[in-house]
mmCIF file of C-alpha atoms in Angstrom:
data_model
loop_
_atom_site.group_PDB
_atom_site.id
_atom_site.type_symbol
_atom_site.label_atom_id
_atom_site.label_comp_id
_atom_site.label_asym_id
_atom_site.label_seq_id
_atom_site.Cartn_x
_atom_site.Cartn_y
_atom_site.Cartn_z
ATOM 1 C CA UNK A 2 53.321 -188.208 86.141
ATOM 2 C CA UNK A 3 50.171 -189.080 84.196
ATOM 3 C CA UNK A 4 49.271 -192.303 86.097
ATOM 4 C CA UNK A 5 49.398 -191.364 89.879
ATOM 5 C CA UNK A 6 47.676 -187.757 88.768
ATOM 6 C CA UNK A 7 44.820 -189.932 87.222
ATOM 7 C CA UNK A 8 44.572 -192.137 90.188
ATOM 8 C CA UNK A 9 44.585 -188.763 92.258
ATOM 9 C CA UNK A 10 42.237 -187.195 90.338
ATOM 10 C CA UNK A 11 39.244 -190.177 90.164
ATOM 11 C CA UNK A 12 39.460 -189.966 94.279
ATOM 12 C CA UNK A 13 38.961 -186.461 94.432
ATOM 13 C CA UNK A 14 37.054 -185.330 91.476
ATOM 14 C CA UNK A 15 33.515 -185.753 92.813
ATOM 15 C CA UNK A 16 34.340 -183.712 95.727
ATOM 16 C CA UNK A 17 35.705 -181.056 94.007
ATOM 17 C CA UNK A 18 33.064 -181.128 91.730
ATOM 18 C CA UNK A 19 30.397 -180.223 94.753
ATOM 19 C CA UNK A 20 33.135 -177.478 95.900
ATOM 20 C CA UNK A 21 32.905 -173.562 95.213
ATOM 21 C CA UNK A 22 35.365 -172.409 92.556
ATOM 22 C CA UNK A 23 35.289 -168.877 93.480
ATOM 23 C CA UNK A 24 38.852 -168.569 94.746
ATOM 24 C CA UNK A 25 39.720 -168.779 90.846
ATOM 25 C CA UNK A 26 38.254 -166.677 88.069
ATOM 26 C CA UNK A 27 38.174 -168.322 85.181
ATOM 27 C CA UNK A 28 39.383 -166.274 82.272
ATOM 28 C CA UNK A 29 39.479 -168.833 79.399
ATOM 29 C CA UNK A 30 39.457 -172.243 78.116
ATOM 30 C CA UNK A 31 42.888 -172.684 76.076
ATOM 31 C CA UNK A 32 43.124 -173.472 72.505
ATOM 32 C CA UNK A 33 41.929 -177.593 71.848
ATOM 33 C CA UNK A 34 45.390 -177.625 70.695
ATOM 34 C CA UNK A 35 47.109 -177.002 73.713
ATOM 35 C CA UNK A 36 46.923 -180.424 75.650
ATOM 36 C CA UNK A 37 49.908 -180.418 77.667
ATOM 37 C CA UNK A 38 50.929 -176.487 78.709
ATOM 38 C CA UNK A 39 53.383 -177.127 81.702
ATOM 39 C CA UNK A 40 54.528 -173.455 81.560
ATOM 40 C CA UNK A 41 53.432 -169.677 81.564
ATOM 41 C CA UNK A 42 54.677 -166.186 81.337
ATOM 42 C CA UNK A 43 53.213 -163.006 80.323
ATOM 43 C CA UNK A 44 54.226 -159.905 78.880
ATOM 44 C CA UNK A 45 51.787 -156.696 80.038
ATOM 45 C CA UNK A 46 52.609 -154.407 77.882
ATOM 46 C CA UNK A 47 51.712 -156.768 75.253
ATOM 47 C CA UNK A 48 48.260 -158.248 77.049
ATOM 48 C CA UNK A 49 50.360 -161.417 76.093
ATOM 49 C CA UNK A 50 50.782 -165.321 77.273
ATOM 50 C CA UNK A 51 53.205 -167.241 76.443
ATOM 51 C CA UNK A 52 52.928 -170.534 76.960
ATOM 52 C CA UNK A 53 54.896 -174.179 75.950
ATOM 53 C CA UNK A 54 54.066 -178.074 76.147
ATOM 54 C CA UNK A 55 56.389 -180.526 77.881
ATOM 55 C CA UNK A 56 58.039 -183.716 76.373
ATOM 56 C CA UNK A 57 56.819 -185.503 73.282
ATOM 57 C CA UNK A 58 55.447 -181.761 72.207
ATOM 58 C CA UNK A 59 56.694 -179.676 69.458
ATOM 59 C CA UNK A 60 59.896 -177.690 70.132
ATOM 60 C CA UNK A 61 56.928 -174.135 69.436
ATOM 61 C CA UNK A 62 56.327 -171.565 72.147
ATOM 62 C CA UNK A 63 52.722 -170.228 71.532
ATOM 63 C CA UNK A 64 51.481 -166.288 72.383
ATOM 64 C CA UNK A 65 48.063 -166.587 73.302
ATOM 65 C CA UNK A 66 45.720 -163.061 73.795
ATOM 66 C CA UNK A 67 43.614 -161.607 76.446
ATOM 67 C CA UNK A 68 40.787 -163.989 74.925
ATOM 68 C CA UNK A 69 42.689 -167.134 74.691
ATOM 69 C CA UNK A 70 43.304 -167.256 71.280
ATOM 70 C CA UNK A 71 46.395 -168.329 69.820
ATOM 71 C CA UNK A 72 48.017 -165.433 68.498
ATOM 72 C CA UNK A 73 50.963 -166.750 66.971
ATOM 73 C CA UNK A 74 53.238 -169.903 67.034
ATOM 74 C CA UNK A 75 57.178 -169.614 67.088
ATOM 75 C CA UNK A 76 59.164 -172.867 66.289
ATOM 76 C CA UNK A 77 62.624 -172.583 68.279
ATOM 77 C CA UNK A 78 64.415 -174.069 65.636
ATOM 78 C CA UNK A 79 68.001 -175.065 67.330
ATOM 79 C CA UNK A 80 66.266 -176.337 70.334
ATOM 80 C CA UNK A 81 64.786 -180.212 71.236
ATOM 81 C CA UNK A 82 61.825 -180.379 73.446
ATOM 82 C CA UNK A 83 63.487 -183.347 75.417
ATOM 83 C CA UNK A 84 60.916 -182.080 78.510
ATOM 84 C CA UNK A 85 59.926 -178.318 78.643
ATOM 85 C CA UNK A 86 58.504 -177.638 81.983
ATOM 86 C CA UNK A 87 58.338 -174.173 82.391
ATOM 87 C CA UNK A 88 59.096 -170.622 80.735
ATOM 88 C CA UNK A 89 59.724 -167.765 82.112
ATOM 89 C CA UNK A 90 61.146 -164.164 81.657
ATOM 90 C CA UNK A 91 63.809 -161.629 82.738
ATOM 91 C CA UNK A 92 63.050 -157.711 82.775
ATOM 92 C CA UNK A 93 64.785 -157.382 79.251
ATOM 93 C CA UNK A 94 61.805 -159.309 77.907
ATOM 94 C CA UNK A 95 63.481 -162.553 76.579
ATOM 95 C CA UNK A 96 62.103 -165.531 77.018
ATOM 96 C CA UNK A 97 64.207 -168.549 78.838
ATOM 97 C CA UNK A 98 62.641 -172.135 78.460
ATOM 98 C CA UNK A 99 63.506 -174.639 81.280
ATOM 99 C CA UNK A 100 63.960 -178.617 79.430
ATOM 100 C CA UNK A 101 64.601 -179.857 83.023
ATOM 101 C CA UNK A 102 62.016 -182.601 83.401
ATOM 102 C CA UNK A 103 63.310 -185.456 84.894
ATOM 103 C CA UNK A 104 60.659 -187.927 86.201
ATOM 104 C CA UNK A 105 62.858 -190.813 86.224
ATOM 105 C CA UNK A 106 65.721 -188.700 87.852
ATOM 106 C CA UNK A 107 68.287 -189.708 84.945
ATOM 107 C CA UNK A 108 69.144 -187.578 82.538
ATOM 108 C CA UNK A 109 72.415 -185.770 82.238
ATOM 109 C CA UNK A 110 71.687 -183.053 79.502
ATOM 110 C CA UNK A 111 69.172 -180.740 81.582
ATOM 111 C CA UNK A 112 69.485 -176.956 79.826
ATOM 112 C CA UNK A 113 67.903 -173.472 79.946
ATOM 113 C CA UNK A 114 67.503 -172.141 76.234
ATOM 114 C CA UNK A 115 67.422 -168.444 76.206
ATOM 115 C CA UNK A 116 65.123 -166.577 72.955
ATOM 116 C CA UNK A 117 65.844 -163.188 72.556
ATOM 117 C CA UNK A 118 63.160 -160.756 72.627
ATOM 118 C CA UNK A 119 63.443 -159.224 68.965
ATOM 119 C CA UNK A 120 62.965 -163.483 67.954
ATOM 120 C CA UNK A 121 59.550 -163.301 69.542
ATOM 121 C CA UNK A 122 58.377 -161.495 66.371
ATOM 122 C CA UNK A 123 59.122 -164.307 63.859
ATOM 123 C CA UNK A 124 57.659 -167.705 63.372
ATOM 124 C CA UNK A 125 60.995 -169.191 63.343
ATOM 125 C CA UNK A 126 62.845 -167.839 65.914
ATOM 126 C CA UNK A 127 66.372 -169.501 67.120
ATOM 127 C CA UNK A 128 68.123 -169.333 70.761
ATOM 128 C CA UNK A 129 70.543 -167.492 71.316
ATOM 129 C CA UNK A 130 72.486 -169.483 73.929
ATOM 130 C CA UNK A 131 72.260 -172.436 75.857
ATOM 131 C CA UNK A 132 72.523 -173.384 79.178
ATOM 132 C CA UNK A 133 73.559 -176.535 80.264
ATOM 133 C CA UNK A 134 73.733 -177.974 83.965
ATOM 134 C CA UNK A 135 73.697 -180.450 86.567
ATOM 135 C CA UNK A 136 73.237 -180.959 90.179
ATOM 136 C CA UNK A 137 76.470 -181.538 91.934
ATOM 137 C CA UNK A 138 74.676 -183.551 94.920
ATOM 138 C CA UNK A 139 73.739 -186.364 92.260
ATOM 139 C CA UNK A 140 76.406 -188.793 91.468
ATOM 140 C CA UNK A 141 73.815 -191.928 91.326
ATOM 141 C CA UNK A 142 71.478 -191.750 87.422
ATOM 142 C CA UNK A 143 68.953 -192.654 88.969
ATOM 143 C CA UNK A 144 69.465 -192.408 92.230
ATOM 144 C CA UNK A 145 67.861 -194.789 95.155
ATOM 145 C CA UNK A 146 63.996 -194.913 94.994
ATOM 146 C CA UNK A 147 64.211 -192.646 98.571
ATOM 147 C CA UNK A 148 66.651 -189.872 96.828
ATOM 148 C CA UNK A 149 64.993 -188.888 93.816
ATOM 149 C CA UNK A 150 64.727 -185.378 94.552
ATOM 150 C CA UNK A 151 66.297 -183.873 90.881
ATOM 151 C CA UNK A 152 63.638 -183.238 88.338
ATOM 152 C CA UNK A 153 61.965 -180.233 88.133
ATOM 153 C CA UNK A 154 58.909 -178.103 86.753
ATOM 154 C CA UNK A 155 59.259 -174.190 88.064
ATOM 155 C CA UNK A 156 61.794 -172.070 88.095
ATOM 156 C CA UNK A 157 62.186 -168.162 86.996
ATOM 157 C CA UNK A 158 64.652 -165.444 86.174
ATOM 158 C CA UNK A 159 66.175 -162.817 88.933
ATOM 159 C CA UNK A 160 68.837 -160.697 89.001
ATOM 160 C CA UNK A 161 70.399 -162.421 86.179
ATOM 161 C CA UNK A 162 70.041 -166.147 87.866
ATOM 162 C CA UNK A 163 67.592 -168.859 87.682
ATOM 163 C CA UNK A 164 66.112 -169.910 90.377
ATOM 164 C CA UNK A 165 64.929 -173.485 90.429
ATOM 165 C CA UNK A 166 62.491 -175.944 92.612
ATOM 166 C CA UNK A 167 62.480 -179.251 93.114
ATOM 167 C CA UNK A 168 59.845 -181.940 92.208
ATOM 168 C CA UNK A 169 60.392 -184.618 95.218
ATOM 169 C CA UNK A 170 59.818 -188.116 93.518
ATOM 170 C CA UNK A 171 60.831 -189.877 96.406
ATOM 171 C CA UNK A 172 59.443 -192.975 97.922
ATOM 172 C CA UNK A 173 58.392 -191.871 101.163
ATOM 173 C CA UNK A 174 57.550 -188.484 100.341
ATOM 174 C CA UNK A 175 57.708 -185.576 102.715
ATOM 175 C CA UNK A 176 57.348 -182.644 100.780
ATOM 176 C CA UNK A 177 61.045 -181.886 100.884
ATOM 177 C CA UNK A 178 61.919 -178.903 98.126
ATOM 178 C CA UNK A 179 65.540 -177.936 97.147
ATOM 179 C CA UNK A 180 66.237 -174.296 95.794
ATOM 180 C CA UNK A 181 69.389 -173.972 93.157
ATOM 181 C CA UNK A 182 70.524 -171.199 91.387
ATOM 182 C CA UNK A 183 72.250 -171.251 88.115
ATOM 183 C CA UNK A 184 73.711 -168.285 86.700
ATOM 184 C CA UNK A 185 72.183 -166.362 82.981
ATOM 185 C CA UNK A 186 74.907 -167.369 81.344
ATOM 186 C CA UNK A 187 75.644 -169.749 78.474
ATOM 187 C CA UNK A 188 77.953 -172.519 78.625
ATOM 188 C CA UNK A 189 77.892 -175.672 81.206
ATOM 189 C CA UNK A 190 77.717 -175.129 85.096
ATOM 190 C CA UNK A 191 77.090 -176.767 88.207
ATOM 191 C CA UNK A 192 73.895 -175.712 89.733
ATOM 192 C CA UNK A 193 74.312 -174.401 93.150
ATOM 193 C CA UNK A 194 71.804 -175.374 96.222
ATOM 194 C CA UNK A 195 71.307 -172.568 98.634
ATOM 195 C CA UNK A 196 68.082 -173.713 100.756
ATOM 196 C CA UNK A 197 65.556 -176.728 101.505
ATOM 197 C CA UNK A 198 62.691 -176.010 102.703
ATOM 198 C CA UNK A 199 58.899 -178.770 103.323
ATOM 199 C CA UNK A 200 55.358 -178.208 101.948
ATOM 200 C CA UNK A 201 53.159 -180.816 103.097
ATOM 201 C CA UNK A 202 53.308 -184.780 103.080
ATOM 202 C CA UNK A 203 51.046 -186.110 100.658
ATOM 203 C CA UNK A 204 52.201 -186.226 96.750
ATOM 204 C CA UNK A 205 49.193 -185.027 94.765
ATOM 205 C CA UNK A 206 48.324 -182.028 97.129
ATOM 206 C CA UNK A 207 52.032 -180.737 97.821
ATOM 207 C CA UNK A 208 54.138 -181.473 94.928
ATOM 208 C CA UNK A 209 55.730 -178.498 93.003
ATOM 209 C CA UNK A 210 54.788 -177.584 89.092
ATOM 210 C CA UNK A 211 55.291 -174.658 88.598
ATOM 211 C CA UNK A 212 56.751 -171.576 90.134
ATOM 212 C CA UNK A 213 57.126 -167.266 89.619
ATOM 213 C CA UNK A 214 58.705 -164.150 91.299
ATOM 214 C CA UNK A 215 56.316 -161.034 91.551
ATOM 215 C CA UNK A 216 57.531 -157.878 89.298
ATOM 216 C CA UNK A 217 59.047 -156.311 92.675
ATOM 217 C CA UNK A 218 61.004 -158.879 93.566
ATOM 218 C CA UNK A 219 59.119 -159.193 96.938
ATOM 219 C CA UNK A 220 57.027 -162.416 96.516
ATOM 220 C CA UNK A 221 57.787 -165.892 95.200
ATOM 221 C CA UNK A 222 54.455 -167.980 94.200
ATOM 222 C CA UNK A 223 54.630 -171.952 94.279
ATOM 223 C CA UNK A 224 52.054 -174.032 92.461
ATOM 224 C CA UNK A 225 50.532 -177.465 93.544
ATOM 225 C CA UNK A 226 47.639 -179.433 92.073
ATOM 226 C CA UNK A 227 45.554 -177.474 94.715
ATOM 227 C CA UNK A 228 47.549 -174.753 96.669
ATOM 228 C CA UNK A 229 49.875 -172.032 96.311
ATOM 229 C CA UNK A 230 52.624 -171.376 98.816
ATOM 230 C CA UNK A 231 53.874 -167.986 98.542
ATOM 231 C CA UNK A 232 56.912 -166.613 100.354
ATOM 232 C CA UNK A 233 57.242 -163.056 101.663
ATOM 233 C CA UNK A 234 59.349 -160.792 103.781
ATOM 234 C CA UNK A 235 62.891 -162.666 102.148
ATOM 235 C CA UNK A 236 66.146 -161.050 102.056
ATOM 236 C CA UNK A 237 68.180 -161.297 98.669
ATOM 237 C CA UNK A 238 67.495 -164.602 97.171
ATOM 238 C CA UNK A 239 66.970 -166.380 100.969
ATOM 239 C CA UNK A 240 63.457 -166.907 99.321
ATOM 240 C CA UNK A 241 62.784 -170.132 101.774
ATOM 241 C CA UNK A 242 63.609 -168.013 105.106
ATOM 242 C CA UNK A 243 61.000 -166.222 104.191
ATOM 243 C CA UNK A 244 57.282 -166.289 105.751
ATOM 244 C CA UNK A 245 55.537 -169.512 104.164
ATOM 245 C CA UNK A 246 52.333 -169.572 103.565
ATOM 246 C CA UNK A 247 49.999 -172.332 101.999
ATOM 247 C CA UNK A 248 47.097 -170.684 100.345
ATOM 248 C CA UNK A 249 44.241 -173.577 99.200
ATOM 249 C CA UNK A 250 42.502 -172.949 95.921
ATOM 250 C CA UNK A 251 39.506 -175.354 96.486
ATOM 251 C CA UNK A 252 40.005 -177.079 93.227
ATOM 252 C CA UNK A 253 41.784 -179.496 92.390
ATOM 253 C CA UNK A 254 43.084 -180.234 88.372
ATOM 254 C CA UNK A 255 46.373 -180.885 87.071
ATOM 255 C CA UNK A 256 47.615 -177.089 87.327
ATOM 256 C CA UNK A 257 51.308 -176.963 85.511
ATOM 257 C CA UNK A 258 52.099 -173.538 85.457
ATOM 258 C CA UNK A 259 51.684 -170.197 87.197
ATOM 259 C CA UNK A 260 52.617 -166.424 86.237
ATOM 260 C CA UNK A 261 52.698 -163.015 88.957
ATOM 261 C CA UNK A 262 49.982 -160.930 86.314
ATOM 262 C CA UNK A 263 51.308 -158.054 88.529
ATOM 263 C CA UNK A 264 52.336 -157.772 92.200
ATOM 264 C CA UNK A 265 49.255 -158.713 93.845
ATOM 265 C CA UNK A 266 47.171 -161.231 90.806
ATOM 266 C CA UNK A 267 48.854 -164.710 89.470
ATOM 267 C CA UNK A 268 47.107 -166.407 86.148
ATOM 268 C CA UNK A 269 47.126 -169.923 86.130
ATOM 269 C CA UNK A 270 46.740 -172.975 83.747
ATOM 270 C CA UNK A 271 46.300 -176.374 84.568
ATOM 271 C CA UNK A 272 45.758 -179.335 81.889
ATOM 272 C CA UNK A 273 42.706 -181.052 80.781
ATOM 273 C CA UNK A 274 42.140 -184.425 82.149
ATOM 274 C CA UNK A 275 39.046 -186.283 82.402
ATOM 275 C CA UNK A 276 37.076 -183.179 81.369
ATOM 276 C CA UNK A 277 38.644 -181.242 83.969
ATOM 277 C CA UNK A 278 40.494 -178.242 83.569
ATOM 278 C CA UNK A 279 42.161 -176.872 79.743
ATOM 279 C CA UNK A 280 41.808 -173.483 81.419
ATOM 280 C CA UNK A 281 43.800 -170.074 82.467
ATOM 281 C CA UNK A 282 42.292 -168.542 85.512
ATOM 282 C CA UNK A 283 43.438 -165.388 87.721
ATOM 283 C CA UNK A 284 43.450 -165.455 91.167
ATOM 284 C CA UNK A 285 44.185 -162.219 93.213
ATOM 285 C CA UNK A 286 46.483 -162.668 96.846
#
């Protein structure tokens, strides 16, 4: 992931540079210790962010505050940070952390770990359950070079399922996406795929990282390196027959992770590379 985003990132960097960053408010830089945050959620009620780092990163969840300091590190003690790639959150207020990276499109123990709310208060907090999965259209670890279409970085909680997207590592990439959905439920399952659906063709500007649900259930919010696409006007969980809209953010980084702050404002937070980015930003639809 690092190398083709670097390679990305020295072509475009001086023209983003000269662009207007307006679209995004910038609300802070994150803590020097937070390299690699590939996931966010936030609690409102709390003014809080939690936040995680993918693989070779501690097996911590971090609460940052309105100002971007860290308020409080929790070690997840019965969990391994094989490759965290996202967090997210059900109504209840617990905290589910996605170690689904797959770059190389071969593991075989991808799980969900689920931390109950009340361990959010303690330094050393433990998960409750686990959730373990696969994909049940894989049989090949790794596939062929023009099928690896199973790692991801976004998914969220709804209506007591997880809903998951698709990081297309194919060669020959056409911005396919898959949708499963995995039940909230511990024990070992077979994810389910229930849609496909295309963003654009070219890697860096239309390949998933992160991904979020608005509060009412209404809106689903896709991040890119450069663009959101946002789906509206869905029935149930048919998120992808939606309306699909691409929505350019004139600036370009290495954004991992996006939140719904409330129904109409998403935060943000993208990676620091090259002096670019280490930031959480809002941005209002």
């Amino acid at each position: 992931m690092k190398k083709s985003f670097l390679l990305a990132l020295s072509i475009v960097l001086l023209a983003c540079q000269q662009k207007s960053d307006s679209d995004l408010k910038t609300l802070f830089s994150l803590p020097k210790k937070l390299k690699e945050v590939s996931g966010i959620t936030y609690f409102p009620e709390k003014k809080l962010i939690y936040t995680l780092e993918d693989s070779g990163n501690a097996n911590e969840i971090y609460a940052l505050g309105a100002d971007g300091k860290l308020n409080k590190t929790i070690t997840i003690s019965n969990a391994t940070n094989v490759d965290w790639e996202d967090i997210t959150k059900d109504q209840a207020g617990n905290i589910y952390i996605g170690d689904f990276g797959n770059n190389d499109n071969e593991r075989r123990d991808l799980c969900i770990y689920k931390v109950a709310k009340g361990e959010l208060n303690k330094e050393n907090a433990v998960s409750e359950y686990k959730v373990s999965f696969s994909y049940p259209e894989q049989t090949e670890f790794p596939p062929k070079k023009k099928e690896l279409f199973y790692d991801v970085e976004g998914f969220f909680e709804h209506g007591n399922y997880f809903y998951l997207f698709t990081k297309n590592r194919s060669k020959g990439f056409d911005g396919t996406v898959f949708i499963y959905k995995i039940l909230n439920a511990p024990g070992v399952q077979k994810a389910t795929k229930i849609g496909t659906f295309k963003t654009c063709d070219t890697y860096n500007h239309c390949v998933l990282t992160s991904a979020t649900i608005s509060p009412d259930g209404k809106k689903v919010a896709l991040l890119s390196h450069d663009k959101i696409v946002l789906f509206q006007g869905f029935k149930g969980d048919a998120f992808h027959k939606g309306k699909q809209t691409e929505i350019k953010l004139n600036h370009f980084s290495q954004k991992e992770a996006i939140v719904f702050k409330d129904n109409k404002t998403l935060l943000i937070a993208d990676e620091k590379t090259n002096k670019i980015g280490g930031k959480v930003y809002e941005f209002f639809l």
